[in-house]
PDB file of C-alpha atoms in Angstrom:
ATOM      1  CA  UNK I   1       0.000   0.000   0.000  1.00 48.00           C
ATOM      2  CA  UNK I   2       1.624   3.800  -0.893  1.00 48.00           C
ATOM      3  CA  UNK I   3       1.508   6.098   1.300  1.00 48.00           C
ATOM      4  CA  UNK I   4      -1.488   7.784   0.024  1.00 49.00           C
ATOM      5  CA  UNK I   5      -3.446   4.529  -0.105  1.00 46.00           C
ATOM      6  CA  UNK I   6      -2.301   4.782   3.376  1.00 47.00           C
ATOM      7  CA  UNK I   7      -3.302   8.379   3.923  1.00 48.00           C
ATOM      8  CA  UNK I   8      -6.670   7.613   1.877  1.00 49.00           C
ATOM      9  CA  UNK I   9      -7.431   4.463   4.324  1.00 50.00           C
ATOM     10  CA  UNK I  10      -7.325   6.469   7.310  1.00 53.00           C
ATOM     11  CA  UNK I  11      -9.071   9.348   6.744  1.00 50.00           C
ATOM     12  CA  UNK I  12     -12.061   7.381   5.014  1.00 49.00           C
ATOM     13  CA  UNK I  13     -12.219   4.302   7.605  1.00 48.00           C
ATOM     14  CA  UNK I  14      -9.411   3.568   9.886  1.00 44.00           C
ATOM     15  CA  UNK I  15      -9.461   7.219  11.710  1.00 42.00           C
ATOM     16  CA  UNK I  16     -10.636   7.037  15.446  1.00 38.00           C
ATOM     17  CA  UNK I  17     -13.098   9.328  16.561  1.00 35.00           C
ATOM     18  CA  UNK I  18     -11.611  12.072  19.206  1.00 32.00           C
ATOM     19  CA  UNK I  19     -14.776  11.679  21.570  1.00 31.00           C
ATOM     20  CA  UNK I  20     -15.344   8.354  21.273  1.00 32.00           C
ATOM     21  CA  UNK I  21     -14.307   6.057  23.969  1.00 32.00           C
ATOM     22  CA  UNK I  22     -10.734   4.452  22.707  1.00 32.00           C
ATOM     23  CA  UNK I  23     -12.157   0.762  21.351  1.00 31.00           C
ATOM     24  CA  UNK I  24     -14.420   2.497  19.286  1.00 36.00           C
ATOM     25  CA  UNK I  25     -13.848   3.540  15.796  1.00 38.00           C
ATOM     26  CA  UNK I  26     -16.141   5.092  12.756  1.00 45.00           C
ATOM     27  CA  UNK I  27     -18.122   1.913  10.807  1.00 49.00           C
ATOM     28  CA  UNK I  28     -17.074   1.901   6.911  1.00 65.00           C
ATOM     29  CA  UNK I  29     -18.890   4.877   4.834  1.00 81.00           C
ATOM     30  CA  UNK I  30     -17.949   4.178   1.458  1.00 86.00           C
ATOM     31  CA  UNK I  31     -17.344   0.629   1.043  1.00 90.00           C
ATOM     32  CA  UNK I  32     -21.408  -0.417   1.411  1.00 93.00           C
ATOM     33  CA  UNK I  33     -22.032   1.618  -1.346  1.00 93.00           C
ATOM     34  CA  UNK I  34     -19.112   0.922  -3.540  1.00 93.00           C
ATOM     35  CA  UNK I  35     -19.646  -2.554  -3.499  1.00 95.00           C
ATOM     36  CA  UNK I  36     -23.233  -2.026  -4.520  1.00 96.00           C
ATOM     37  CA  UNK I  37     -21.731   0.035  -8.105  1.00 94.00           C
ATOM     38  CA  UNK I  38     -19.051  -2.372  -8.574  1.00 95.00           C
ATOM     39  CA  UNK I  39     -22.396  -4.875  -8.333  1.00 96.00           C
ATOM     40  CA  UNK I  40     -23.850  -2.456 -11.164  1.00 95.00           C
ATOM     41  CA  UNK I  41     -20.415  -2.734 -13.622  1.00 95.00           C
ATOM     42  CA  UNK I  42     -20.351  -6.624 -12.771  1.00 96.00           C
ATOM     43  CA  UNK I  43     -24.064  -6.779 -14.154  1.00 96.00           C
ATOM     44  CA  UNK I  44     -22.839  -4.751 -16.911  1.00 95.00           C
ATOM     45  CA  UNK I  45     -24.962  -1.177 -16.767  1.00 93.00           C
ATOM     46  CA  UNK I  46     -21.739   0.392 -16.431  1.00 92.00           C
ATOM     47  CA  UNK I  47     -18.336  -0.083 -17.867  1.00 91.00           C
ATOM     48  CA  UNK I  48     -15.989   1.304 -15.427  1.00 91.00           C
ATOM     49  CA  UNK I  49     -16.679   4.602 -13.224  1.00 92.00           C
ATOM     50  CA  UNK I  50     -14.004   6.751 -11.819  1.00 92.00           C
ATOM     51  CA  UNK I  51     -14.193   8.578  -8.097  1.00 89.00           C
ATOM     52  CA  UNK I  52     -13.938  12.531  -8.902  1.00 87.00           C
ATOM     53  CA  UNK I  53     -14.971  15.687  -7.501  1.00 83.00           C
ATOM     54  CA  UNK I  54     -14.535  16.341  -3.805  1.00 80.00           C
ATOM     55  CA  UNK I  55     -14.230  12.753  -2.813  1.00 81.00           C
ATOM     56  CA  UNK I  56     -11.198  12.236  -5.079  1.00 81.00           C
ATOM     57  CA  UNK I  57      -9.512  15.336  -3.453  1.00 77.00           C
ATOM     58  CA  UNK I  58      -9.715  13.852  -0.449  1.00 75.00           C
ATOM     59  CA  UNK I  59      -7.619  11.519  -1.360  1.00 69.00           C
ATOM     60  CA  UNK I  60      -4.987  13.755  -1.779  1.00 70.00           C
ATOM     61  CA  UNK I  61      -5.666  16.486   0.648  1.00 73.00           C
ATOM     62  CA  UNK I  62      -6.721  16.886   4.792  1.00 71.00           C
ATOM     63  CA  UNK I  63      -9.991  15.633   4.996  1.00 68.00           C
ATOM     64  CA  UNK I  64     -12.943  18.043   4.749  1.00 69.00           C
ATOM     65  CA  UNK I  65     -16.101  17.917   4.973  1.00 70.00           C
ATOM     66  CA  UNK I  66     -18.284  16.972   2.104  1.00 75.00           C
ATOM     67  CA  UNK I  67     -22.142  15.698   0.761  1.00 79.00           C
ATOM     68  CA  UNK I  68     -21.467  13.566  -2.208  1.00 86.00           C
ATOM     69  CA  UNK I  69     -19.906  11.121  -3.837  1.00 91.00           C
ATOM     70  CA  UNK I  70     -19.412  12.285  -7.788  1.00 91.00           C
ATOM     71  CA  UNK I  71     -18.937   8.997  -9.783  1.00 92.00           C
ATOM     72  CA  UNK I  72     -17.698   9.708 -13.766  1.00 90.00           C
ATOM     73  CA  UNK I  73     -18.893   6.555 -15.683  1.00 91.00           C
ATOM     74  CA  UNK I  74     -18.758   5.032 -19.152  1.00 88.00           C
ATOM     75  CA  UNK I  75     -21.788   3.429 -19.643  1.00 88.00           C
ATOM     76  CA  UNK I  76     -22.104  -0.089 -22.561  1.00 86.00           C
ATOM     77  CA  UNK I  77     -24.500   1.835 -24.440  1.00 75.00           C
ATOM     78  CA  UNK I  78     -23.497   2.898 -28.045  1.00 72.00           C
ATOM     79  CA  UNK I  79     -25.948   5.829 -28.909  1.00 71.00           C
ATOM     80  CA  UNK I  80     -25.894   9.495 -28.726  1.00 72.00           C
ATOM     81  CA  UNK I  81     -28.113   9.911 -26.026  1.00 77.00           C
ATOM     82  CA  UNK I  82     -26.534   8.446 -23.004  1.00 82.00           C
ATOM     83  CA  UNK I  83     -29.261   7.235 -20.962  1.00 86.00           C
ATOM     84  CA  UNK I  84     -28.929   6.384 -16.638  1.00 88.00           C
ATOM     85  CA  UNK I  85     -32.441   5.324 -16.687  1.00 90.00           C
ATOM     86  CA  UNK I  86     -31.179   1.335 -16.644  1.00 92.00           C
ATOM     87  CA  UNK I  87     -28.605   2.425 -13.875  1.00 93.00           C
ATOM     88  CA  UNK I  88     -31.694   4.413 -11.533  1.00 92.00           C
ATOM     89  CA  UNK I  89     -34.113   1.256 -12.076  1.00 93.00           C
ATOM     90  CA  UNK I  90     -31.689  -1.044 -10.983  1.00 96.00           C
ATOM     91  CA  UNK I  91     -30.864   0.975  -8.001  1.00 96.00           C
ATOM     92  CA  UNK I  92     -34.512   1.374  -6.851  1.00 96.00           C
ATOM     93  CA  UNK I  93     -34.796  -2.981  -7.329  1.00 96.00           C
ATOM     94  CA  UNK I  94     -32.047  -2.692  -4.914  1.00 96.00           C
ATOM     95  CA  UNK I  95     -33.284  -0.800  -2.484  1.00 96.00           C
ATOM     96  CA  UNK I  96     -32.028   2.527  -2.948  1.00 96.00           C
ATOM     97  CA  UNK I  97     -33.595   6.034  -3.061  1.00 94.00           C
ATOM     98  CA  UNK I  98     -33.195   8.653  -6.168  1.00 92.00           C
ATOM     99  CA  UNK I  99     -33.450  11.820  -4.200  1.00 91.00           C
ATOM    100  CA  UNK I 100     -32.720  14.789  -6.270  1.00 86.00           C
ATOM    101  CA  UNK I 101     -30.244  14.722  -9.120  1.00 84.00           C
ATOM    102  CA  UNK I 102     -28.646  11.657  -7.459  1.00 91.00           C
ATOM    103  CA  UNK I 103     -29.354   8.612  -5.860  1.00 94.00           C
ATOM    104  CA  UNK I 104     -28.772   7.698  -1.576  1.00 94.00           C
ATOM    105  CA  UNK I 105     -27.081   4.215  -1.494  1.00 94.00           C
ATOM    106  CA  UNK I 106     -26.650   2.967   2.047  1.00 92.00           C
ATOM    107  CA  UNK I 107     -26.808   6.462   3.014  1.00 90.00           C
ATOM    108  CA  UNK I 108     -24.857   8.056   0.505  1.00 91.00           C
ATOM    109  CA  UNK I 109     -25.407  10.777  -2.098  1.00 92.00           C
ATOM    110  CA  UNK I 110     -24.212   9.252  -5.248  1.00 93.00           C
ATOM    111  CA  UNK I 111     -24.170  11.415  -8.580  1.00 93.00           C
ATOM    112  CA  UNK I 112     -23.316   9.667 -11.546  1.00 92.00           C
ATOM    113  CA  UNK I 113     -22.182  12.051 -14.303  1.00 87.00           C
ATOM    114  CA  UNK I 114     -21.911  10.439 -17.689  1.00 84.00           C
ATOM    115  CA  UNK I 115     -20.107  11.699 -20.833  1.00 75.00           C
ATOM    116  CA  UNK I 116     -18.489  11.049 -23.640  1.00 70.00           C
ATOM    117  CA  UNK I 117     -15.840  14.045 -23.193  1.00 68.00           C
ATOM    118  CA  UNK I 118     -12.155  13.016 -24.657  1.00 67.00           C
ATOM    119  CA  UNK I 119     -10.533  14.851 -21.803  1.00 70.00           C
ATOM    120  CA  UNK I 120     -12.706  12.157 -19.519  1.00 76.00           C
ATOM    121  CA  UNK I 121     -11.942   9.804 -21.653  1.00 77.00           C
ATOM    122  CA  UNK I 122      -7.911  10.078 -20.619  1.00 80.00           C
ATOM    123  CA  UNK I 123      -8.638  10.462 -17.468  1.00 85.00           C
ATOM    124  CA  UNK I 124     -10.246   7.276 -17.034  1.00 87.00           C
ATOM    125  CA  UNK I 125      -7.127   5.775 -18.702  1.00 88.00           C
ATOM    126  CA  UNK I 126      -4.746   7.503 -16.018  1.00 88.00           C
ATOM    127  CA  UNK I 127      -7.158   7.338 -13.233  1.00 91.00           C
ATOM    128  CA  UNK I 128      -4.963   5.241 -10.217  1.00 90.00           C
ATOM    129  CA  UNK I 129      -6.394   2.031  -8.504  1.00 91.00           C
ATOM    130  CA  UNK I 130      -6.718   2.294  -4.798  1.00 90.00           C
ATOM    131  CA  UNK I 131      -8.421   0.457  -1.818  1.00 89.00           C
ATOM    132  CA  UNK I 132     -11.081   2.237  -0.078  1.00 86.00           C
ATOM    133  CA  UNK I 133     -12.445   0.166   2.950  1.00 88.00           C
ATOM    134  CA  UNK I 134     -11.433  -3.131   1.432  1.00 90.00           C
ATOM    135  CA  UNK I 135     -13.087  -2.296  -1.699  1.00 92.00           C
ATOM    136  CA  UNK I 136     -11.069  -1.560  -5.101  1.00 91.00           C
ATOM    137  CA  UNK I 137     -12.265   1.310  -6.757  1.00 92.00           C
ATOM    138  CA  UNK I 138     -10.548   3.907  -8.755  1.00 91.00           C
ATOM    139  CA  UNK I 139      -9.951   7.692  -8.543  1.00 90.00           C
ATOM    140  CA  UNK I 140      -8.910  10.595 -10.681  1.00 88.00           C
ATOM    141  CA  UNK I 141      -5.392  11.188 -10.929  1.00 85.00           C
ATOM    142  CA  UNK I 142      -4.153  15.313  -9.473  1.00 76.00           C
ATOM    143  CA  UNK I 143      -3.522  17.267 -12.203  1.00 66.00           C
TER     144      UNK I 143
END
């Protein structure tokens, strides 16, 4: 694990709570609901997704605080219109809430912005692996 896989690891999950008595630490926040999208790109609605926005910084700043999680995806389809309709179904079969522009999954705001932007496009291809909570996901590079 780097160091910022380290860094990452500890502000998102391992970090103990100041007020807390000492045994106790924060429950996972991400992981429940990245497991349920990499559930989505193993059933095939999405392709890959990338981490960005303010949850990607984190990973590379102090932590701060912050409402959303901003997923980019590339989605299978192969038309001009790109369509999250099969992506908000599935979520509601599952369980989950759309609430706004976004959708809560196991408590968390989750915005999925697709596109078909070339400057996404090589970001997706430079975008570095990391371990959130036990669960692989992926997250913009800094630049």
């Amino acid at each position: 694990m780097s160091m910022a896989e380290s860094k990452w690891s500890e502000k998102m999950s391992g970090a103990k709570d100041p007020l807390a008595k000492s045994d106790e630490s924060f429950p996972p926040v991400l992981a429940p609901t990245l497991e349920v999208i990499n559930q989505l790109v193993n059933e095939g609605l999405i392709n890959a997704y990338v981490i960005g926005g303010s949850m990607a910084i984190l990973y590379y700043s102090e932590p701060f605080a912050t409402k959303d999680l901003h997923l980019f995806v590339q989605l299978p389809q192969e038309t001009l219109l790109l369509d999250l309709g099969p992506i908000w179904r599935r979520l509601q079969e599952l369980g989950h809430k759309l609430s706004g522009i976004g959708v809560i999954i196991n408590g968390v705001p989750v915005e999925f912005l697709a596109t078909d932007n070339s400057l996404i496009k090589e970001s997706f291809e430079t975008a570095m692996a990391v371990e959130i909570e036990g669960v692989t996901t992926k997250v913009f590079q800094l630049e």
